[in-house]
mmCIF file of C-alpha atoms in Angstrom:
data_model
loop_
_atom_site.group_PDB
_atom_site.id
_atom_site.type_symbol
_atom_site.label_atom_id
_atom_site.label_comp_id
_atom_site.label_asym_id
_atom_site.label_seq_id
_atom_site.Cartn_x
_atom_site.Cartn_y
_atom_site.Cartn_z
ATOM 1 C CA UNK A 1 -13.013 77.562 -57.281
ATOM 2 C CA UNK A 2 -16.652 77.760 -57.892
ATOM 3 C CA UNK A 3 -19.649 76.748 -55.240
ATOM 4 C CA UNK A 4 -23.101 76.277 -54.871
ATOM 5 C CA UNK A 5 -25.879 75.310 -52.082
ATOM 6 C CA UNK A 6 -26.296 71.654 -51.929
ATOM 7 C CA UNK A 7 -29.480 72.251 -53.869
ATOM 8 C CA UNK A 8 -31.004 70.446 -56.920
ATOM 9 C CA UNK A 9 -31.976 74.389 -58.403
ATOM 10 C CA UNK A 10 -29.125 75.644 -57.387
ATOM 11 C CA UNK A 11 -26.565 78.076 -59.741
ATOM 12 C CA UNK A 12 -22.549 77.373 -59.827
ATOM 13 C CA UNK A 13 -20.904 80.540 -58.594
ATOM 14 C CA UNK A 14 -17.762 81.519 -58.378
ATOM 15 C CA UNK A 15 -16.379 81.441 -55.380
ATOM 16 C CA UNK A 16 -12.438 82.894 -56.312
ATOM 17 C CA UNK A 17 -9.051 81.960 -57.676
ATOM 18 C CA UNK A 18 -6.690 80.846 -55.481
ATOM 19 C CA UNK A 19 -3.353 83.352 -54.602
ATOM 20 C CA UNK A 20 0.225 82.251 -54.975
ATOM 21 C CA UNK A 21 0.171 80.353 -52.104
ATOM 22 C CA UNK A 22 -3.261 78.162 -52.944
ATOM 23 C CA UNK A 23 -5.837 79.895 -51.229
ATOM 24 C CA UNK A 24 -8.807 81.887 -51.599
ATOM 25 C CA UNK A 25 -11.405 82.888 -48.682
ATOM 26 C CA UNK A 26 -15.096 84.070 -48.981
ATOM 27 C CA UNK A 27 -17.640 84.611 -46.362
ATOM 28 C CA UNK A 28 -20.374 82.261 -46.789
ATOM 29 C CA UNK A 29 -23.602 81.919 -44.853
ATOM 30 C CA UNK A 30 -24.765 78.704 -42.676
ATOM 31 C CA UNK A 31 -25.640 76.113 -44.702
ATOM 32 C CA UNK A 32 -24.365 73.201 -46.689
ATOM 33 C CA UNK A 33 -22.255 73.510 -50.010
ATOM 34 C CA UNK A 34 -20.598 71.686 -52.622
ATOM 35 C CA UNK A 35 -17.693 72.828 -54.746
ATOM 36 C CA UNK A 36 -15.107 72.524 -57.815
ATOM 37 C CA UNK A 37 -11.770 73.124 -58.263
ATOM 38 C CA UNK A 38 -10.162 74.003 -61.375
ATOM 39 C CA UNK A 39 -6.578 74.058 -62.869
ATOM 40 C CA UNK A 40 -5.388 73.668 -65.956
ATOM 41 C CA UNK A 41 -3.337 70.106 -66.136
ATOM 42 C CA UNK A 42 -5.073 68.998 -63.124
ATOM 43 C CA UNK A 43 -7.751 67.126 -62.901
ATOM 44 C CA UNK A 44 -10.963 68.667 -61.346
ATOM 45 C CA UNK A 45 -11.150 68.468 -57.407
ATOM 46 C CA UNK A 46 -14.778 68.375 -55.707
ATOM 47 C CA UNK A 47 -16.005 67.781 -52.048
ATOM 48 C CA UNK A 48 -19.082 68.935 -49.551
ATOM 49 C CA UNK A 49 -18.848 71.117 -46.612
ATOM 50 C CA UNK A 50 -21.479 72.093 -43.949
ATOM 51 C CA UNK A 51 -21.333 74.979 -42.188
ATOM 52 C CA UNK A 52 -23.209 74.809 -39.235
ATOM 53 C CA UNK A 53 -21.106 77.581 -36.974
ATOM 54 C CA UNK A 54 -21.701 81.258 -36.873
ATOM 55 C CA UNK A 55 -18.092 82.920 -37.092
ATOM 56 C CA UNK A 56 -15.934 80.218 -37.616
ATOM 57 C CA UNK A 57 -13.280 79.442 -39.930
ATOM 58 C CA UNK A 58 -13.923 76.911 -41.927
ATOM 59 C CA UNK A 59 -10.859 74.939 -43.830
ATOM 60 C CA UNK A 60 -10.803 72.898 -46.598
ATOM 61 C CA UNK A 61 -7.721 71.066 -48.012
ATOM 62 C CA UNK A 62 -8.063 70.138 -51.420
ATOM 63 C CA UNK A 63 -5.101 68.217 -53.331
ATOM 64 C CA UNK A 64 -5.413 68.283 -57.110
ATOM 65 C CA UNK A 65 -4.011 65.287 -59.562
ATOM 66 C CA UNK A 66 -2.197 65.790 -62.337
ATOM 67 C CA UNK A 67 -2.628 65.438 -65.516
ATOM 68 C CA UNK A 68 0.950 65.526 -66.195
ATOM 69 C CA UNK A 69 4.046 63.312 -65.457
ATOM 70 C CA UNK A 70 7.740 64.806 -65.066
ATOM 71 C CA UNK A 71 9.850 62.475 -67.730
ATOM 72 C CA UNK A 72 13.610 62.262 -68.771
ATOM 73 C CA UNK A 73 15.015 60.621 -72.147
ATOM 74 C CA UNK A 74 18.382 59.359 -72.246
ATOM 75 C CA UNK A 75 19.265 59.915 -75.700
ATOM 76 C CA UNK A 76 23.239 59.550 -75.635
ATOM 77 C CA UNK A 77 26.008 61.837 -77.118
ATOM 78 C CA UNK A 78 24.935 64.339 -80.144
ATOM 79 C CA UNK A 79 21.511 62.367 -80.481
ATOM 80 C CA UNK A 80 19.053 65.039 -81.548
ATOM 81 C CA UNK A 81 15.402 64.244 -79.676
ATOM 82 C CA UNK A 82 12.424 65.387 -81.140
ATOM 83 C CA UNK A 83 8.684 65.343 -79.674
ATOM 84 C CA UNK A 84 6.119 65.233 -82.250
ATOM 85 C CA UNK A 85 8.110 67.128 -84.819
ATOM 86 C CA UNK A 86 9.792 69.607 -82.271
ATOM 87 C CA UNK A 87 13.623 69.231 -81.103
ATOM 88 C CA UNK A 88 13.454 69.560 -77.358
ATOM 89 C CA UNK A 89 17.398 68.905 -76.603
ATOM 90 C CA UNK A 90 20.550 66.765 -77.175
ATOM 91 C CA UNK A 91 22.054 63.967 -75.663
ATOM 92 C CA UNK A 92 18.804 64.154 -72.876
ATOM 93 C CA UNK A 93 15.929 66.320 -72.010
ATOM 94 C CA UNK A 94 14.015 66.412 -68.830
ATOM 95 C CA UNK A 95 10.183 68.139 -68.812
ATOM 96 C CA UNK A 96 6.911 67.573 -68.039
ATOM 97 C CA UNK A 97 4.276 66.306 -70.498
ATOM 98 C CA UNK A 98 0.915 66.229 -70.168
ATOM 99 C CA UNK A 99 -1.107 62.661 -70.416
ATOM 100 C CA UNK A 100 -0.964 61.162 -73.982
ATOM 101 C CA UNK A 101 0.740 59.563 -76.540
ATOM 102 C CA UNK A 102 3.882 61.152 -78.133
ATOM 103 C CA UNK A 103 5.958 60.670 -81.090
ATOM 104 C CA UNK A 104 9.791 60.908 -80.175
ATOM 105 C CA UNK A 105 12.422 60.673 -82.509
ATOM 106 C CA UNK A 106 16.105 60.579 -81.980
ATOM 107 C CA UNK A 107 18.085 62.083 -84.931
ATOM 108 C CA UNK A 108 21.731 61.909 -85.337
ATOM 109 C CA UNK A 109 24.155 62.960 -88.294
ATOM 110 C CA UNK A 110 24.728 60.102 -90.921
ATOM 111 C CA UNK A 111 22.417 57.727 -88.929
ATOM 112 C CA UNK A 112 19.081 56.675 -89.712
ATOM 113 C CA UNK A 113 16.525 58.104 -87.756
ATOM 114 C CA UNK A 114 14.250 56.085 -84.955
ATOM 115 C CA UNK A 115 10.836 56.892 -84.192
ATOM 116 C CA UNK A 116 8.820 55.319 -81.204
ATOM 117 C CA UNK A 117 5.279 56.046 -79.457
ATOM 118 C CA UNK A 118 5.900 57.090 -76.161
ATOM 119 C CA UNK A 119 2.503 57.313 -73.421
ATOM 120 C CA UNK A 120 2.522 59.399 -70.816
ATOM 121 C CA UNK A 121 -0.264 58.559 -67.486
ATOM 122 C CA UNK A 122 -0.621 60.780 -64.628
ATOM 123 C CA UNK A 123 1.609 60.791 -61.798
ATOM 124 C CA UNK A 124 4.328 58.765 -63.639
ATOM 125 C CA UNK A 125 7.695 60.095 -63.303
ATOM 126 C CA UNK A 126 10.396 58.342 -64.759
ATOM 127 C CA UNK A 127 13.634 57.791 -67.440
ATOM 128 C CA UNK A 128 13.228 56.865 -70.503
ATOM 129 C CA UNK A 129 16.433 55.093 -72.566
ATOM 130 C CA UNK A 130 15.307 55.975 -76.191
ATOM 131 C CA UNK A 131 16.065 53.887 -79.367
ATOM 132 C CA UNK A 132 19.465 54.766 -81.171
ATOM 133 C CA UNK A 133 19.712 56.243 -84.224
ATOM 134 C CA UNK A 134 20.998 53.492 -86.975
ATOM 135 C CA UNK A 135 24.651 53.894 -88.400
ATOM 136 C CA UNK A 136 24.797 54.623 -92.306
ATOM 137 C CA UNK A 137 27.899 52.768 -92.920
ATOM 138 C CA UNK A 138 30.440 51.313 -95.578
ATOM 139 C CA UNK A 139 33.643 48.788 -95.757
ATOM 140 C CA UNK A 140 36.820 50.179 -96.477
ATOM 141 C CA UNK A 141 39.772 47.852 -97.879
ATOM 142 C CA UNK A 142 43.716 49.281 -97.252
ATOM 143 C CA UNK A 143 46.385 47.800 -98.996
ATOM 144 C CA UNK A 144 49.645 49.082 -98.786
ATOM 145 C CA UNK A 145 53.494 48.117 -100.519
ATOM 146 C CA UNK A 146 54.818 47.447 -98.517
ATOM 147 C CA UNK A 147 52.633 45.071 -96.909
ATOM 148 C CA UNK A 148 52.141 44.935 -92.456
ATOM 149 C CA UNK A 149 51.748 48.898 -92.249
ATOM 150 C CA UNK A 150 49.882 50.616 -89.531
ATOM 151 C CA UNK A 151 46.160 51.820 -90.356
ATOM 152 C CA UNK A 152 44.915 54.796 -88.156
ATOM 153 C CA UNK A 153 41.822 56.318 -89.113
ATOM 154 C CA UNK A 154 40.442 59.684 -87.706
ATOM 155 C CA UNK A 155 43.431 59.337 -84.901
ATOM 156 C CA UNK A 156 42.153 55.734 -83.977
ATOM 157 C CA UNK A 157 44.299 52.293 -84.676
ATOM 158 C CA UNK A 158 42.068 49.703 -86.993
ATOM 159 C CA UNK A 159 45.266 46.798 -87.398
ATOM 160 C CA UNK A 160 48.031 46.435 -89.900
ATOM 161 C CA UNK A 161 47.669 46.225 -94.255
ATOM 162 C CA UNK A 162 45.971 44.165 -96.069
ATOM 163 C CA UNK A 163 42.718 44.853 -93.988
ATOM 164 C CA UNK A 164 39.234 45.130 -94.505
ATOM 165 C CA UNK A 165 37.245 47.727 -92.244
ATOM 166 C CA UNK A 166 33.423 47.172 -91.732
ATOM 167 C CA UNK A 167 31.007 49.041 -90.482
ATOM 168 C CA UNK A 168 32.667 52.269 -91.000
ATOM 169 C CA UNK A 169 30.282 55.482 -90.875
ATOM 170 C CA UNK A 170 29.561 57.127 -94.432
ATOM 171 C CA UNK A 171 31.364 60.093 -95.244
ATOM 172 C CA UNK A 172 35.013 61.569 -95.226
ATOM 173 C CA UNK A 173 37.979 59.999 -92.646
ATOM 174 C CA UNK A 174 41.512 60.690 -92.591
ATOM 175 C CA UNK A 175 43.613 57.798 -93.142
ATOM 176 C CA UNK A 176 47.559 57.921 -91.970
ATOM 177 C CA UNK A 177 49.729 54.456 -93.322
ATOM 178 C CA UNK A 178 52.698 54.095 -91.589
ATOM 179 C CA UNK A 179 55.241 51.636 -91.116
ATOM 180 C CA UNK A 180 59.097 51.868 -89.531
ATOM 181 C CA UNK A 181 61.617 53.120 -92.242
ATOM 182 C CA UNK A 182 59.081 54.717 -94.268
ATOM 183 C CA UNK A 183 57.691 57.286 -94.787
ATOM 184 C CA UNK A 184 53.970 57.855 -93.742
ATOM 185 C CA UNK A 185 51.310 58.616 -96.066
ATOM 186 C CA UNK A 186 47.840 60.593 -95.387
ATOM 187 C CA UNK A 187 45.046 60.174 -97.358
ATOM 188 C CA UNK A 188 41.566 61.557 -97.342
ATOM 189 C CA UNK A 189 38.656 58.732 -97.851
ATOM 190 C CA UNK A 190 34.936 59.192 -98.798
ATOM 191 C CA UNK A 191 32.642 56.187 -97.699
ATOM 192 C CA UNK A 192 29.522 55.258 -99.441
ATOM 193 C CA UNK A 193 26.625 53.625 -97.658
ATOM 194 C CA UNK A 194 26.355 49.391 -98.488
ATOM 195 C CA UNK A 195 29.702 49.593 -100.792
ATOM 196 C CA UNK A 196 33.163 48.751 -100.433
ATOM 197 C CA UNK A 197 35.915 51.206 -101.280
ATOM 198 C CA UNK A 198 39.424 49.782 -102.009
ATOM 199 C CA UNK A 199 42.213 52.287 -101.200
ATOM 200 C CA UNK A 200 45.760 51.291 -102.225
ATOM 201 C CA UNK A 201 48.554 53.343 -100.574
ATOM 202 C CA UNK A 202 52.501 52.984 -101.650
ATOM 203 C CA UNK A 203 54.908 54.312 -99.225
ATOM 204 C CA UNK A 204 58.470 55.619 -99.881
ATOM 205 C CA UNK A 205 61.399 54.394 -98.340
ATOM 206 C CA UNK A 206 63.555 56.810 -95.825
ATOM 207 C CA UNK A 207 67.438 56.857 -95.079
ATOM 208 C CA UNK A 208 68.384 58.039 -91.780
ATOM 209 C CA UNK A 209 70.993 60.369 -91.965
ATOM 210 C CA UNK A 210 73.004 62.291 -89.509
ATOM 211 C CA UNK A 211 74.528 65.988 -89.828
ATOM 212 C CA UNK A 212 77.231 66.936 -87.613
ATOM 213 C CA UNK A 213 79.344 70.361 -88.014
ATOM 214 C CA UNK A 214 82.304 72.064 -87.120
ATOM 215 C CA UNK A 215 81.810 74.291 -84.942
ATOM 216 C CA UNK A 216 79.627 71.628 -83.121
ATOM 217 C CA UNK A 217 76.564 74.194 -83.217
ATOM 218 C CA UNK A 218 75.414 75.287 -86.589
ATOM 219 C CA UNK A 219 71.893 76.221 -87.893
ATOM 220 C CA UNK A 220 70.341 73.281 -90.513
ATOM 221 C CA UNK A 221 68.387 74.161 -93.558
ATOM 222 C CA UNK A 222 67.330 71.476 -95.879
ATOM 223 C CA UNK A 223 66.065 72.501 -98.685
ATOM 224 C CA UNK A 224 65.761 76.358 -97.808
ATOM 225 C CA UNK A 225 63.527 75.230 -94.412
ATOM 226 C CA UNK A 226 65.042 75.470 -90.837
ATOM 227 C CA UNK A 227 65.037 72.184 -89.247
ATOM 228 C CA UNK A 228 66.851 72.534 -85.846
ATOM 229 C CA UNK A 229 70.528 72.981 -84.821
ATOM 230 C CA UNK A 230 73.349 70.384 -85.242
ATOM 231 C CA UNK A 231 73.868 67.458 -84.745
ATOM 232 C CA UNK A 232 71.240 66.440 -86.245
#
């Protein structure tokens, strides 16, 4: 806080830095004064006061505004955000930034990036939905012998062979082709952005086939490898 008479030759003094709870107290003598408050993200405060009382207290309120707003981004799940460079969080962040233009950028694994300009005024709290990052994606064609089998990729159903899969993020997915009296096949697929890759899977036949014993009870290896108890 500094002071001064209300005087054109008069020096800026300091008057004292406010405590933890905002104030600061000096005895001053009669007369009439004019002062400024500083704070850093605030903008400065000023005002007059005449003091015309011997012994009195003398109180002045002074409310600073900020230079600041508190924001939130809304980013969505495993979005990196960035401000100006800087990763702040994932998924969301909630802070305060001071007045001015930002670059944010949400990031995300085998998406394109998305920048955008983001201004900040004073006293402007609010939530921000941000751009999403761009999928990098491929088509993947299944065909199968025989034809109408099940297509589950990374644990999710996509429809029955022949089938073409769009938009399918880049990179590896695990493919399981199944279809009743068969036997299921998994397969391991690598997509590449903006091409097609055609995977061809051939499934096996399967007998069912059932074991009983006398005794009724019996341990069943097939093939050296316990399988359970019989019947079976």
């Amino acid at each position: 806080v500094m002071y001064k008479k209300e005087e054109s030759d008069a020096q800026w003094q300091l008057f004292g830095i406010t405590d933890d709870e905002g104030s600061v107290a000096k005895s001053l003598e009669l007369g009439t004064y004019v002062y400024e408050v500083f704070s850093d993200s605030y903008h400065k405060g000023e005002g007059r006061v005449v003091l015309d009382k011997a012994n009195e207290m003398y109180a002045e309120d002074v409310v600073l505004r900020p230079k600041f707003s508190t924001l939130t981004f809304e980013a969505g799940e495993g979005v990196d955000i960035y401000i100006d460079n800087e990763k702040v969080g994932t998924g969301s962040w909630h802070g305060i930034l001071n007045a001015g233009t930002y670059s944010v950028e949400c990031r995300k694994e085998k998406h394109k990036s998305v920048s955008e300009n983001i201004v900040v005024t004073d006293s402007c709290d609010q939530t921000i939905t941000l751009k999403s990052p761009i999928p990098i994606v491929g088509t993947l064609m299944m065909i199968s012998t025989p034809l109408g089998a099940n297509i589950t990729i990374d644990g999710e159903e996509h429809g029955v062979t022949p089938l073409t899969i769009e938009n399918l993020l880049i990179g590896e997915h695990t493919i399981i082709v199944s279809k009743d009296d068969f036997k299921s096949d998994t397969c391991i697929v690598d997509i590449t952005e903006n091409k097609m890759l055609e995977k061809t899977v051939a499934l096996k036949s399967i007998t069912h086939v059932t074991i009983t014993t006398k005794p009724k009870v019996a341990e069943l290896y097939i093939n050296d490898e316990y399988v359970g108890s019989t019947p079976y």
